[in-house]
mmCIF file of C-alpha atoms in Angstrom:
data_model
loop_
_atom_site.group_PDB
_atom_site.id
_atom_site.type_symbol
_atom_site.label_atom_id
_atom_site.label_comp_id
_atom_site.label_asym_id
_atom_site.label_seq_id
_atom_site.Cartn_x
_atom_site.Cartn_y
_atom_site.Cartn_z
ATOM 1 C CA LEU A 25 71.079 54.731 138.697
ATOM 2 C CA TYR A 26 74.084 53.079 137.152
ATOM 3 C CA GLY A 27 73.811 51.652 133.641
ATOM 4 C CA ASN A 28 74.150 48.065 134.860
ATOM 5 C CA SER A 29 71.114 48.381 137.191
ATOM 6 C CA LEU A 30 68.694 48.936 134.288
ATOM 7 C CA ARG A 31 67.071 46.425 131.969
ATOM 8 C CA SER A 32 68.721 45.809 128.640
ATOM 9 C CA SER A 33 67.289 48.307 126.164
ATOM 10 C CA HIS A 34 68.576 48.997 122.658
ATOM 11 C CA SER A 35 67.469 51.346 119.895
ATOM 12 C CA LEU A 36 68.107 51.242 116.188
ATOM 13 C CA PHE A 37 68.541 54.784 114.824
ATOM 14 C CA ILE A 38 67.803 54.885 111.061
ATOM 15 C CA GLN A 39 68.714 58.147 109.318
ATOM 16 C CA LEU A 40 66.084 59.252 106.798
ATOM 17 C CA GLN A 41 68.366 61.825 105.177
ATOM 18 C CA ASP A 42 72.033 62.801 105.059
ATOM 19 C CA THR A 43 72.795 64.244 108.501
ATOM 20 C CA THR A 44 75.500 66.763 109.319
ATOM 21 C CA PHE A 45 76.786 68.263 112.564
ATOM 22 C CA GLU A 46 75.144 71.573 111.613
ATOM 23 C CA MET A 47 71.736 69.849 111.340
ATOM 24 C CA GLY A 48 71.982 68.643 114.939
ATOM 25 C CA ALA A 49 73.398 65.141 114.481
ATOM 26 C CA THR A 50 73.079 62.857 117.516
ATOM 27 C CA GLY A 51 76.015 63.223 119.905
ATOM 28 C CA LEU A 52 77.272 59.862 121.164
ATOM 29 C CA CYS A 53 79.386 58.876 124.161
ATOM 30 C CA PRO A 54 80.480 55.238 123.662
ATOM 31 C CA GLY A 55 81.062 53.239 126.817
ATOM 32 C CA SER A 56 79.102 55.635 129.027
ATOM 33 C CA ASN A 57 76.449 52.938 129.516
ATOM 34 C CA MET A 58 78.839 51.213 131.944
ATOM 35 C CA CYS A 59 80.236 54.310 133.691
ATOM 36 C CA PRO A 60 79.085 55.419 137.153
ATOM 37 C CA PHE A 61 79.558 59.104 136.230
ATOM 38 C CA ALA A 62 77.290 61.728 137.711
ATOM 39 C CA PRO A 63 75.387 63.678 135.025
ATOM 40 C CA ASP A 64 77.407 66.856 135.635
ATOM 41 C CA THR A 65 80.732 65.118 134.866
ATOM 42 C CA VAL A 66 79.680 62.989 131.891
ATOM 43 C CA ASP A 67 78.977 66.087 129.756
ATOM 44 C CA SER A 68 82.595 67.257 129.792
ATOM 45 C CA PHE A 69 83.782 63.672 129.170
ATOM 46 C CA CYS A 70 81.475 63.286 126.156
ATOM 47 C CA ASP A 71 82.244 66.765 124.826
ATOM 48 C CA ALA A 72 85.941 65.829 124.745
ATOM 49 C CA LEU A 73 85.118 62.833 122.489
ATOM 50 C CA SER A 74 83.279 65.050 119.984
ATOM 51 C CA LEU A 75 81.569 62.054 118.347
ATOM 52 C CA TYR A 76 78.424 62.740 116.334
ATOM 53 C CA GLY A 77 76.246 60.617 114.052
ATOM 54 C CA GLU A 78 77.093 62.498 110.847
ATOM 55 C CA VAL A 79 75.973 59.877 108.333
ATOM 56 C CA LYS A 80 74.347 59.325 104.944
ATOM 57 C CA ALA A 81 70.639 58.583 104.474
ATOM 58 C CA SER A 82 69.609 54.970 105.205
ATOM 59 C CA THR A 83 72.555 54.494 107.573
ATOM 60 C CA ALA A 84 71.559 52.863 110.849
ATOM 61 C CA TYR A 85 73.292 52.362 114.169
ATOM 62 C CA LEU A 86 72.244 50.157 117.067
ATOM 63 C CA MET A 87 72.862 51.638 120.489
ATOM 64 C CA ASP A 88 72.418 50.574 124.099
ATOM 65 C CA GLN A 89 69.863 53.083 125.415
ATOM 66 C CA ASN A 90 71.851 53.538 128.625
ATOM 67 C CA THR A 91 74.588 55.147 126.535
ATOM 68 C CA TRP A 92 74.670 58.905 126.930
ATOM 69 C CA HIS A 93 73.405 60.508 123.720
ATOM 70 C CA ARG A 94 71.761 63.771 122.765
ATOM 71 C CA GLY A 95 70.492 65.716 119.796
ATOM 72 C CA GLY A 96 72.815 68.491 118.704
ATOM 73 C CA ALA A 97 71.907 72.098 117.973
ATOM 74 C CA HIS A 98 70.453 72.836 114.534
ATOM 75 C CA ILE A 99 72.745 75.713 113.547
ATOM 76 C CA ASP A 100 72.467 75.694 109.718
ATOM 77 C CA PRO A 101 69.580 77.980 108.701
ATOM 78 C CA ASN A 102 69.587 76.488 105.181
ATOM 79 C CA ALA A 103 69.488 72.825 106.217
ATOM 80 C CA PRO A 104 66.226 70.882 106.546
ATOM 81 C CA ASP A 105 65.008 69.657 109.919
ATOM 82 C CA ARG A 106 66.695 66.427 111.006
ATOM 83 C CA VAL A 107 64.465 63.364 110.676
ATOM 84 C CA LEU A 108 65.243 59.848 111.845
ATOM 85 C CA PHE A 109 63.322 56.691 112.631
ATOM 86 C CA ILE A 110 63.964 54.942 115.943
ATOM 87 C CA VAL A 111 62.973 51.373 116.811
ATOM 88 C CA SER A 112 63.534 50.314 120.442
ATOM 89 C CA PHE A 113 63.837 46.850 121.974
ATOM 90 C CA MET A 114 63.831 45.824 125.652
ATOM 91 C CA SER A 115 64.540 42.611 127.523
ATOM 92 C CA ARG A 116 61.554 40.786 129.013
ATOM 93 C CA LYS A 117 60.770 40.737 132.707
ATOM 94 C CA GLU A 118 61.860 37.429 134.207
ATOM 95 C CA GLU A 119 61.219 36.053 137.671
ATOM 96 C CA GLY A 120 63.926 37.108 140.094
ATOM 97 C CA ASN A 121 65.165 39.878 137.777
ATOM 98 C CA THR A 122 65.488 43.087 139.814
ATOM 99 C CA LEU A 123 66.584 45.363 136.974
ATOM 100 C CA THR A 124 64.436 48.493 136.558
ATOM 101 C CA PHE A 125 62.945 50.156 133.498
ATOM 102 C CA PRO A 126 64.824 53.180 132.152
ATOM 103 C CA THR A 127 63.062 56.509 132.605
ATOM 104 C CA GLY A 128 62.350 59.157 129.999
ATOM 105 C CA LEU A 129 60.817 59.085 126.542
ATOM 106 C CA THR A 130 62.203 55.676 125.654
ATOM 107 C CA TYR A 131 59.129 53.938 124.328
ATOM 108 C CA SER A 132 56.967 56.278 122.262
ATOM 109 C CA LEU A 133 55.925 59.783 121.397
ATOM 110 C CA ARG A 134 54.449 61.866 124.176
ATOM 111 C CA TRP A 135 50.643 61.788 124.172
ATOM 112 C CA ASP A 136 50.419 65.419 123.037
ATOM 113 C CA MET A 137 52.302 64.516 119.829
ATOM 114 C CA TRP A 138 49.795 61.867 118.692
ATOM 115 C CA GLY A 139 47.962 62.590 115.443
ATOM 116 C CA HIS A 140 50.438 65.157 114.116
ATOM 117 C CA THR A 141 52.378 65.103 110.856
ATOM 118 C CA LEU A 142 56.085 65.924 110.547
ATOM 119 C CA ASN A 143 55.094 69.336 109.169
ATOM 120 C CA ASP A 144 53.022 69.983 112.315
ATOM 121 C CA LEU A 145 56.028 69.366 114.545
ATOM 122 C CA VAL A 146 57.812 72.454 113.187
ATOM 123 C CA THR A 147 55.168 74.758 114.718
ATOM 124 C CA ILE A 148 53.684 72.436 117.364
ATOM 125 C CA ARG A 149 54.374 74.764 120.301
ATOM 126 C CA GLU A 150 52.587 77.657 118.579
ATOM 127 C CA SER A 151 49.367 75.753 117.898
ATOM 128 C CA PRO A 152 46.480 76.401 120.326
ATOM 129 C CA TRP A 153 44.736 73.278 118.950
ATOM 130 C CA ARG A 154 47.546 70.758 119.535
ATOM 131 C CA TRP A 155 45.749 68.958 122.415
ATOM 132 C CA TRP A 156 42.553 68.727 120.379
ATOM 133 C CA THR A 157 44.550 67.167 117.544
ATOM 134 C CA SER A 158 46.280 64.740 119.939
ATOM 135 C CA TRP A 159 42.912 63.625 121.292
ATOM 136 C CA GLY A 160 41.622 63.112 117.731
ATOM 137 C CA LEU A 161 38.976 65.833 118.072
ATOM 138 C CA TRP A 162 40.314 68.291 115.469
ATOM 139 C CA LYS A 163 42.769 68.237 112.592
ATOM 140 C CA LYS A 164 44.445 71.112 110.844
ATOM 141 C CA GLU A 165 44.749 69.467 107.432
ATOM 142 C CA LYS A 166 41.419 68.280 106.026
ATOM 143 C CA ASP A 167 42.834 66.049 103.264
ATOM 144 C CA TRP A 168 43.984 63.083 105.381
ATOM 145 C CA GLY A 169 42.484 60.906 108.128
ATOM 146 C CA VAL A 170 39.388 61.401 110.244
ATOM 147 C CA THR A 171 38.727 62.647 113.759
ATOM 148 C CA TYR A 172 37.292 60.333 116.421
ATOM 149 C CA PRO A 173 33.849 62.021 116.407
ATOM 150 C CA VAL A 174 33.585 61.603 112.605
ATOM 151 C CA LEU A 175 34.720 57.973 112.914
ATOM 152 C CA ILE A 176 32.162 57.205 115.651
ATOM 153 C CA LEU A 177 29.328 58.920 113.762
ATOM 154 C CA GLY A 178 30.273 56.991 110.622
ATOM 155 C CA LEU A 179 30.238 53.682 112.492
ATOM 156 C CA ALA A 180 26.916 54.502 114.131
ATOM 157 C CA ALA A 181 25.245 55.406 110.825
#
């Protein structure tokens, strides 16, 4: 799909810490939201721009979600994991509007990430209990929140 066949969708990226290239700053390709490039050609075009969101904490940038962007590689073993907050906005469906929704993880966390803390995300793939945590049936850390069974039993009591 070309960028101009999708609904208007924008995201505000808010950096929660100073971000460097070595931490995996977001790679940006301005103007790609209007280009009819095939995915195999846009990579070399964007690589030539070498534009990354290396910014200070609390910096924010608003971006059309149809713009090609990607997280960079975290290559500094001494740097903390990159953390940012993203708020997304989308145009409403109007009668006669034939624009489609974008695909991908545009709107929220995947279901298997629900109920986890930022610390959990570092080792999420290694955890055999991650689905149980996502469903609210088990939690690794006992000092915050409640599971659904405990909540239901508490309400029933």
